[in-house]
PDB file of N, CA and C in Angstrom:
ATOM      1  N   LEU A   1       3.204  12.805  50.928  1.00 73.00           N
ATOM      2  CA  LEU A   1       4.103  11.802  50.391  1.00 73.00           C
ATOM      3  C   LEU A   1       3.378  10.869  49.419  1.00 73.00           C
ATOM      4  N   GLN A   2       2.145  10.521  49.741  1.00 78.00           N
ATOM      5  CA  GLN A   2       1.399   9.634  48.857  1.00 78.00           C
ATOM      6  C   GLN A   2       1.100  10.323  47.528  1.00 78.00           C
ATOM      7  N   LYS A   3       0.774  11.602  47.611  1.00 76.00           N
ATOM      8  CA  LYS A   3       0.482  12.360  46.399  1.00 76.00           C
ATOM      9  C   LYS A   3       1.732  12.446  45.524  1.00 76.00           C
ATOM     10  N   ASP A   4       2.877  12.701  46.141  1.00 76.00           N
ATOM     11  CA  ASP A   4       4.139  12.784  45.412  1.00 76.00           C
ATOM     12  C   ASP A   4       4.469  11.442  44.753  1.00 76.00           C
ATOM     13  N   ALA A   5       4.287  10.355  45.476  1.00 72.00           N
ATOM     14  CA  ALA A   5       4.566   9.024  44.933  1.00 72.00           C
ATOM     15  C   ALA A   5       3.645   8.727  43.748  1.00 72.00           C
ATOM     16  N   ARG A   6       2.382   9.104  43.853  1.00 74.00           N
ATOM     17  CA  ARG A   6       1.426   8.891  42.771  1.00 74.00           C
ATOM     18  C   ARG A   6       1.821   9.712  41.546  1.00 74.00           C
ATOM     19  N   GLN A   7       2.240  10.956  41.769  1.00 69.00           N
ATOM     20  CA  GLN A   7       2.644  11.807  40.655  1.00 69.00           C
ATOM     21  C   GLN A   7       3.881  11.240  39.955  1.00 69.00           C
ATOM     22  N   ARG A   8       4.843  10.750  40.729  1.00 72.00           N
ATOM     23  CA  ARG A   8       6.041  10.147  40.137  1.00 72.00           C
ATOM     24  C   ARG A   8       5.683   8.896  39.343  1.00 72.00           C
ATOM     25  N   ARG A   9       4.781   8.091  39.886  1.00 67.00           N
ATOM     26  CA  ARG A   9       4.342   6.873  39.218  1.00 67.00           C
ATOM     27  C   ARG A   9       3.631   7.220  37.909  1.00 67.00           C
ATOM     28  N   ASP A  10       2.789   8.249  37.942  1.00 63.00           N
ATOM     29  CA  ASP A  10       2.071   8.681  36.740  1.00 63.00           C
ATOM     30  C   ASP A  10       3.031   9.211  35.675  1.00 63.00           C
ATOM     31  N   ARG A  11       4.023   9.991  36.095  1.00 66.00           N
ATOM     32  CA  ARG A  11       5.012  10.517  35.145  1.00 66.00           C
ATOM     33  C   ARG A  11       5.818   9.380  34.534  1.00 66.00           C
ATOM     34  N   SER A  12       6.176   8.417  35.348  1.00 64.00           N
ATOM     35  CA  SER A  12       6.934   7.268  34.867  1.00 64.00           C
ATOM     36  C   SER A  12       6.116   6.456  33.866  1.00 64.00           C
ATOM     37  N   ALA A  13       4.843   6.254  34.166  1.00 58.00           N
ATOM     38  CA  ALA A  13       3.956   5.506  33.260  1.00 58.00           C
ATOM     39  C   ALA A  13       3.791   6.258  31.947  1.00 58.00           C
ATOM     40  N   ALA A  14       3.657   7.565  32.008  1.00 61.00           N
ATOM     41  CA  ALA A  14       3.500   8.375  30.794  1.00 61.00           C
ATOM     42  C   ALA A  14       4.769   8.313  29.944  1.00 61.00           C
ATOM     43  N   ALA A  15       5.930   8.382  30.584  1.00 67.00           N
ATOM     44  CA  ALA A  15       7.193   8.308  29.848  1.00 67.00           C
ATOM     45  C   ALA A  15       7.356   6.942  29.189  1.00 67.00           C
ATOM     46  N   SER A  16       6.985   5.905  29.909  1.00 76.00           N
ATOM     47  CA  SER A  16       7.070   4.554  29.362  1.00 76.00           C
ATOM     48  C   SER A  16       6.110   4.393  28.181  1.00 76.00           C
ATOM     49  N   ALA A  17       4.902   4.901  28.324  1.00 78.00           N
ATOM     50  CA  ALA A  17       3.914   4.822  27.247  1.00 78.00           C
ATOM     51  C   ALA A  17       4.396   5.602  26.026  1.00 78.00           C
ATOM     52  N   SER A  18       4.969   6.777  26.245  1.00 83.00           N
ATOM     53  CA  SER A  18       5.480   7.587  25.133  1.00 83.00           C
ATOM     54  C   SER A  18       6.583   6.851  24.385  1.00 83.00           C
ATOM     55  N   ALA A  19       7.468   6.213  25.141  1.00 86.00           N
ATOM     56  CA  ALA A  19       8.567   5.475  24.522  1.00 86.00           C
ATOM     57  C   ALA A  19       8.037   4.304  23.694  1.00 86.00           C
ATOM     58  N   ARG A  20       7.028   3.625  24.203  1.00 87.00           N
ATOM     59  CA  ARG A  20       6.452   2.498  23.470  1.00 87.00           C
ATOM     60  C   ARG A  20       5.742   2.981  22.212  1.00 87.00           C
ATOM     61  N   LEU A  21       4.987   4.071  22.311  1.00 89.00           N
ATOM     62  CA  LEU A  21       4.270   4.594  21.152  1.00 89.00           C
ATOM     63  C   LEU A  21       5.228   5.160  20.100  1.00 89.00           C
ATOM     64  N   ALA A  22       6.407   5.588  20.520  1.00 91.00           N
ATOM     65  CA  ALA A  22       7.399   6.124  19.588  1.00 91.00           C
ATOM     66  C   ALA A  22       7.910   5.041  18.634  1.00 91.00           C
ATOM     67  N   GLN A  23       7.704   3.783  18.978  1.00 93.00           N
ATOM     68  CA  GLN A  23       8.127   2.675  18.112  1.00 93.00           C
ATOM     69  C   GLN A  23       7.253   2.552  16.871  1.00 93.00           C
ATOM     70  N   LEU A  24       6.076   3.140  16.907  1.00 95.00           N
ATOM     71  CA  LEU A  24       5.142   3.018  15.793  1.00 95.00           C
ATOM     72  C   LEU A  24       5.497   3.962  14.656  1.00 95.00           C
ATOM     73  N   SER A  25       5.193   3.520  13.441  1.00 96.00           N
ATOM     74  CA  SER A  25       5.355   4.406  12.287  1.00 96.00           C
ATOM     75  C   SER A  25       4.233   5.448  12.324  1.00 96.00           C
ATOM     76  N   ALA A  26       4.364   6.458  11.493  1.00 96.00           N
ATOM     77  CA  ALA A  26       3.334   7.510  11.447  1.00 96.00           C
ATOM     78  C   ALA A  26       1.974   6.912  11.074  1.00 96.00           C
ATOM     79  N   ARG A  27       1.952   6.012  10.103  1.00 97.00           N
ATOM     80  CA  ARG A  27       0.696   5.399   9.676  1.00 97.00           C
ATOM     81  C   ARG A  27       0.118   4.521  10.780  1.00 97.00           C
ATOM     82  N   GLU A  28       0.970   3.788  11.482  1.00 97.00           N
ATOM     83  CA  GLU A  28       0.496   2.958  12.588  1.00 97.00           C
ATOM     84  C   GLU A  28      -0.105   3.818  13.694  1.00 97.00           C
ATOM     85  N   ARG A  29       0.473   4.985  13.935  1.00 95.00           N
ATOM     86  CA  ARG A  29      -0.099   5.903  14.936  1.00 95.00           C
ATOM     87  C   ARG A  29      -1.464   6.398  14.488  1.00 95.00           C
ATOM     88  N   GLU A  30      -1.618   6.674  13.191  1.00 97.00           N
ATOM     89  CA  GLU A  30      -2.925   7.097  12.673  1.00 97.00           C
ATOM     90  C   GLU A  30      -3.965   5.994  12.872  1.00 97.00           C
ATOM     91  N   VAL A  31      -3.583   4.766  12.551  1.00 97.00           N
ATOM     92  CA  VAL A  31      -4.495   3.630  12.707  1.00 97.00           C
ATOM     93  C   VAL A  31      -4.820   3.436  14.188  1.00 97.00           C
ATOM     94  N   ALA A  32      -3.798   3.527  15.048  1.00 96.00           N
ATOM     95  CA  ALA A  32      -4.022   3.356  16.489  1.00 96.00           C
ATOM     96  C   ALA A  32      -4.980   4.413  17.028  1.00 96.00           C
ATOM     97  N   ALA A  33      -4.822   5.652  16.571  1.00 95.00           N
ATOM     98  CA  ALA A  33      -5.709   6.728  17.031  1.00 95.00           C
ATOM     99  C   ALA A  33      -7.161   6.423  16.664  1.00 95.00           C
ATOM    100  N   LEU A  34      -7.365   5.918  15.463  1.00 97.00           N
ATOM    101  CA  LEU A  34      -8.722   5.585  15.040  1.00 97.00           C
ATOM    102  C   LEU A  34      -9.245   4.346  15.774  1.00 97.00           C
ATOM    103  N   MET A  35      -8.359   3.422  16.082  1.00 96.00           N
ATOM    104  CA  MET A  35      -8.756   2.258  16.889  1.00 96.00           C
ATOM    105  C   MET A  35      -9.249   2.713  18.255  1.00 96.00           C
ATOM    106  N   VAL A  36      -8.517   3.633  18.857  1.00 95.00           N
ATOM    107  CA  VAL A  36      -8.876   4.143  20.183  1.00 95.00           C
ATOM    108  C   VAL A  36     -10.222   4.860  20.127  1.00 95.00           C
ATOM    109  N   GLU A  37     -10.518   5.496  19.005  1.00 95.00           N
ATOM    110  CA  GLU A  37     -11.823   6.155  18.827  1.00 95.00           C
ATOM    111  C   GLU A  37     -12.952   5.149  18.660  1.00 95.00           C
ATOM    112  N   GLY A  38     -12.592   3.886  18.426  1.00 95.00           N
ATOM    113  CA  GLY A  38     -13.606   2.845  18.291  1.00 95.00           C
ATOM    114  C   GLY A  38     -14.013   2.540  16.861  1.00 95.00           C
ATOM    115  N   CYS A  39     -13.243   3.009  15.909  1.00 97.00           N
ATOM    116  CA  CYS A  39     -13.569   2.777  14.497  1.00 97.00           C
ATOM    117  C   CYS A  39     -13.299   1.333  14.092  1.00 97.00           C
ATOM    118  N   ALA A  40     -14.153   0.810  13.238  1.00 97.00           N
ATOM    119  CA  ALA A  40     -13.975  -0.524  12.675  1.00 97.00           C
ATOM    120  C   ALA A  40     -12.925  -0.469  11.565  1.00 97.00           C
ATOM    121  N   ASN A  41     -12.407  -1.634  11.196  1.00 97.00           N
ATOM    122  CA  ASN A  41     -11.384  -1.691  10.146  1.00 97.00           C
ATOM    123  C   ASN A  41     -11.840  -1.038   8.846  1.00 97.00           C
ATOM    124  N   LYS A  42     -13.087  -1.274   8.458  1.00 98.00           N
ATOM    125  CA  LYS A  42     -13.602  -0.687   7.214  1.00 98.00           C
ATOM    126  C   LYS A  42     -13.623   0.834   7.286  1.00 98.00           C
ATOM    127  N   VAL A  43     -13.993   1.358   8.437  1.00 98.00           N
ATOM    128  CA  VAL A  43     -14.046   2.812   8.621  1.00 98.00           C
ATOM    129  C   VAL A  43     -12.639   3.399   8.591  1.00 98.00           C
ATOM    130  N   ILE A  44     -11.719   2.746   9.267  1.00 98.00           N
ATOM    131  CA  ILE A  44     -10.319   3.204   9.266  1.00 98.00           C
ATOM    132  C   ILE A  44      -9.780   3.204   7.836  1.00 98.00           C
ATOM    133  N   ALA A  45     -10.042   2.129   7.101  1.00 98.00           N
ATOM    134  CA  ALA A  45      -9.570   2.028   5.720  1.00 98.00           C
ATOM    135  C   ALA A  45     -10.132   3.162   4.863  1.00 98.00           C
ATOM    136  N   ALA A  46     -11.422   3.430   5.013  1.00 98.00           N
ATOM    137  CA  ALA A  46     -12.048   4.497   4.225  1.00 98.00           C
ATOM    138  C   ALA A  46     -11.469   5.863   4.581  1.00 98.00           C
ATOM    139  N   ARG A  47     -11.299   6.123   5.858  1.00 97.00           N
ATOM    140  CA  ARG A  47     -10.773   7.441   6.274  1.00 97.00           C
ATOM    141  C   ARG A  47      -9.343   7.664   5.809  1.00 97.00           C
ATOM    142  N   LEU A  48      -8.543   6.597   5.802  1.00 98.00           N
ATOM    143  CA  LEU A  48      -7.128   6.749   5.448  1.00 98.00           C
ATOM    144  C   LEU A  48      -6.855   6.453   3.972  1.00 98.00           C
ATOM    145  N   GLY A  49      -7.866   5.979   3.263  1.00 98.00           N
ATOM    146  CA  GLY A  49      -7.699   5.697   1.841  1.00 98.00           C
ATOM    147  C   GLY A  49      -6.805   4.488   1.584  1.00 98.00           C
ATOM    148  N   ILE A  50      -6.907   3.479   2.446  1.00 98.00           N
ATOM    149  CA  ILE A  50      -6.115   2.261   2.295  1.00 98.00           C
ATOM    150  C   ILE A  50      -7.057   1.059   2.346  1.00 98.00           C
ATOM    151  N   GLY A  51      -6.536  -0.104   2.036  1.00 98.00           N
ATOM    152  CA  GLY A  51      -7.349  -1.305   2.042  1.00 98.00           C
ATOM    153  C   GLY A  51      -7.583  -1.847   3.449  1.00 98.00           C
ATOM    154  N   VAL A  52      -8.646  -2.621   3.594  1.00 98.00           N
ATOM    155  CA  VAL A  52      -8.981  -3.221   4.887  1.00 98.00           C
ATOM    156  C   VAL A  52      -7.865  -4.164   5.323  1.00 98.00           C
ATOM    157  N   ARG A  53      -7.313  -4.926   4.387  1.00 98.00           N
ATOM    158  CA  ARG A  53      -6.224  -5.852   4.726  1.00 98.00           C
ATOM    159  C   ARG A  53      -5.005  -5.085   5.234  1.00 98.00           C
ATOM    160  N   THR A  54      -4.741  -3.919   4.665  1.00 98.00           N
ATOM    161  CA  THR A  54      -3.628  -3.086   5.127  1.00 98.00           C
ATOM    162  C   THR A  54      -3.877  -2.623   6.557  1.00 98.00           C
ATOM    163  N   VAL A  55      -5.107  -2.267   6.867  1.00 98.00           N
ATOM    164  CA  VAL A  55      -5.463  -1.873   8.234  1.00 98.00           C
ATOM    165  C   VAL A  55      -5.221  -3.048   9.177  1.00 98.00           C
ATOM    166  N   GLU A  56      -5.626  -4.237   8.759  1.00 98.00           N
ATOM    167  CA  GLU A  56      -5.426  -5.424   9.596  1.00 98.00           C
ATOM    168  C   GLU A  56      -3.941  -5.669   9.845  1.00 98.00           C
ATOM    169  N   THR A  57      -3.118  -5.444   8.837  1.00 98.00           N
ATOM    170  CA  THR A  57      -1.670  -5.595   8.989  1.00 98.00           C
ATOM    171  C   THR A  57      -1.121  -4.564   9.969  1.00 98.00           C
ATOM    172  N   HIS A  58      -1.564  -3.311   9.827  1.00 98.00           N
ATOM    173  CA  HIS A  58      -1.121  -2.262  10.756  1.00 98.00           C
ATOM    174  C   HIS A  58      -1.546  -2.597  12.176  1.00 98.00           C
ATOM    175  N   ARG A  59      -2.776  -3.087  12.356  1.00 97.00           N
ATOM    176  CA  ARG A  59      -3.265  -3.462  13.688  1.00 97.00           C
ATOM    177  C   ARG A  59      -2.383  -4.547  14.295  1.00 97.00           C
ATOM    178  N   ALA A  60      -2.040  -5.543  13.491  1.00 97.00           N
ATOM    179  CA  ALA A  60      -1.177  -6.629  13.981  1.00 97.00           C
ATOM    180  C   ALA A  60       0.191  -6.084  14.392  1.00 97.00           C
ATOM    181  N   ASN A  61       0.734  -5.176  13.588  1.00 97.00           N
ATOM    182  CA  ASN A  61       2.032  -4.561  13.912  1.00 97.00           C
ATOM    183  C   ASN A  61       1.945  -3.747  15.197  1.00 97.00           C
ATOM    184  N   ILE A  62       0.857  -3.019  15.369  1.00 96.00           N
ATOM    185  CA  ILE A  62       0.645  -2.205  16.574  1.00 96.00           C
ATOM    186  C   ILE A  62       0.621  -3.091  17.806  1.00 96.00           C
ATOM    187  N   HIS A  63      -0.154  -4.160  17.740  1.00 95.00           N
ATOM    188  CA  HIS A  63      -0.253  -5.084  18.875  1.00 95.00           C
ATOM    189  C   HIS A  63       1.110  -5.699  19.199  1.00 95.00           C
ATOM    190  N   ALA A  64       1.848  -6.095  18.160  1.00 95.00           N
ATOM    191  CA  ALA A  64       3.157  -6.719  18.376  1.00 95.00           C
ATOM    192  C   ALA A  64       4.173  -5.728  18.951  1.00 95.00           C
ATOM    193  N   LYS A  65       4.242  -4.534  18.369  1.00 94.00           N
ATOM    194  CA  LYS A  65       5.230  -3.551  18.816  1.00 94.00           C
ATOM    195  C   LYS A  65       4.961  -3.055  20.237  1.00 94.00           C
ATOM    196  N   LEU A  66       3.688  -2.901  20.577  1.00 92.00           N
ATOM    197  CA  LEU A  66       3.347  -2.344  21.886  1.00 92.00           C
ATOM    198  C   LEU A  66       3.138  -3.417  22.948  1.00 92.00           C
ATOM    199  N   GLY A  67       3.040  -4.653  22.524  1.00 91.00           N
ATOM    200  CA  GLY A  67       2.830  -5.732  23.481  1.00 91.00           C
ATOM    201  C   GLY A  67       1.454  -5.712  24.117  1.00 91.00           C
ATOM    202  N   VAL A  68       0.470  -5.246  23.353  1.00 92.00           N
ATOM    203  CA  VAL A  68      -0.918  -5.242  23.849  1.00 92.00           C
ATOM    204  C   VAL A  68      -1.690  -6.320  23.111  1.00 92.00           C
ATOM    205  N   ARG A  69      -2.692  -6.878  23.783  1.00 94.00           N
ATOM    206  CA  ARG A  69      -3.495  -7.928  23.155  1.00 94.00           C
ATOM    207  C   ARG A  69      -4.894  -7.456  22.802  1.00 94.00           C
ATOM    208  N   THR A  70      -5.353  -6.401  23.453  1.00 95.00           N
ATOM    209  CA  THR A  70      -6.711  -5.919  23.203  1.00 95.00           C
ATOM    210  C   THR A  70      -6.693  -4.419  22.932  1.00 95.00           C
ATOM    211  N   VAL A  71      -7.787  -3.946  22.353  1.00 94.00           N
ATOM    212  CA  VAL A  71      -7.933  -2.508  22.121  1.00 94.00           C
ATOM    213  C   VAL A  71      -8.027  -1.775  23.461  1.00 94.00           C
ATOM    214  N   ALA A  72      -8.596  -2.424  24.464  1.00 94.00           N
ATOM    215  CA  ALA A  72      -8.695  -1.802  25.792  1.00 94.00           C
ATOM    216  C   ALA A  72      -7.303  -1.536  26.364  1.00 94.00           C
ATOM    217  N   GLU A  73      -6.380  -2.471  26.191  1.00 92.00           N
ATOM    218  CA  GLU A  73      -5.005  -2.256  26.648  1.00 92.00           C
ATOM    219  C   GLU A  73      -4.356  -1.114  25.878  1.00 92.00           C
ATOM    220  N   LEU A  74      -4.627  -1.058  24.570  1.00 93.00           N
ATOM    221  CA  LEU A  74      -4.109   0.036  23.747  1.00 93.00           C
ATOM    222  C   LEU A  74      -4.659   1.369  24.240  1.00 93.00           C
ATOM    223  N   MET A  75      -5.946   1.398  24.574  1.00 92.00           N
ATOM    224  CA  MET A  75      -6.564   2.636  25.064  1.00 92.00           C
ATOM    225  C   MET A  75      -5.903   3.107  26.354  1.00 92.00           C
ATOM    226  N   ARG A  76      -5.658   2.182  27.276  1.00 89.00           N
ATOM    227  CA  ARG A  76      -4.998   2.553  28.533  1.00 89.00           C
ATOM    228  C   ARG A  76      -3.624   3.155  28.261  1.00 89.00           C
ATOM    229  N   LEU A  77      -2.872   2.518  27.381  1.00 88.00           N
ATOM    230  CA  LEU A  77      -1.548   3.010  27.028  1.00 88.00           C
ATOM    231  C   LEU A  77      -1.639   4.383  26.374  1.00 88.00           C
ATOM    232  N   TRP A  78      -2.576   4.531  25.446  1.00 88.00           N
ATOM    233  CA  TRP A  78      -2.771   5.786  24.710  1.00 88.00           C
ATOM    234  C   TRP A  78      -3.146   6.926  25.659  1.00 88.00           C
ATOM    235  N   LEU A  79      -3.992   6.636  26.629  1.00 85.00           N
ATOM    236  CA  LEU A  79      -4.452   7.664  27.567  1.00 85.00           C
ATOM    237  C   LEU A  79      -3.357   8.111  28.524  1.00 85.00           C
ATOM    238  N   HIS A  80      -2.378   7.268  28.789  1.00 78.00           N
ATOM    239  CA  HIS A  80      -1.254   7.661  29.641  1.00 78.00           C
ATOM    240  C   HIS A  80      -0.450   8.774  28.998  1.00 78.00           C
ATOM    241  N   VAL A  81      -0.451   8.807  27.672  1.00 75.00           N
ATOM    242  CA  VAL A  81       0.354   9.798  26.948  1.00 75.00           C
ATOM    243  C   VAL A  81      -0.362  11.139  26.875  1.00 75.00           C
ATOM    244  N   GLU A  82      -1.690  11.100  26.749  1.00 70.00           N
ATOM    245  CA  GLU A  82      -2.433  12.357  26.591  1.00 70.00           C
ATOM    246  C   GLU A  82      -2.560  13.125  27.869  1.00 70.00           C
TER     247      GLU A  82
END
C-alpha cells in the first residue's frame, strides 16, 4: 500500500510539473533546460544566439510562470518531468 501511494504521488507530481512547464514558450523551455544544466546567462546567450538581457528576461518569465524562486526549485520541477 505504501508503494502504491508513493507511485500515485509521484505520478501526480509529474503531471503537475508537466502542466506547469507547458506554460512556457519554446524559447523559455530552451533557456530553462540550459539553466538546469548550470549554464550562466552569457553561456546561454551564446548557445542560443541571443543577448544576455534577453536571457535575463526569459529567466524572469520562467520564474514568474512556474512560481519558482531559485534554480534549485526549477531543477526539482524539471526532474519530476523526466
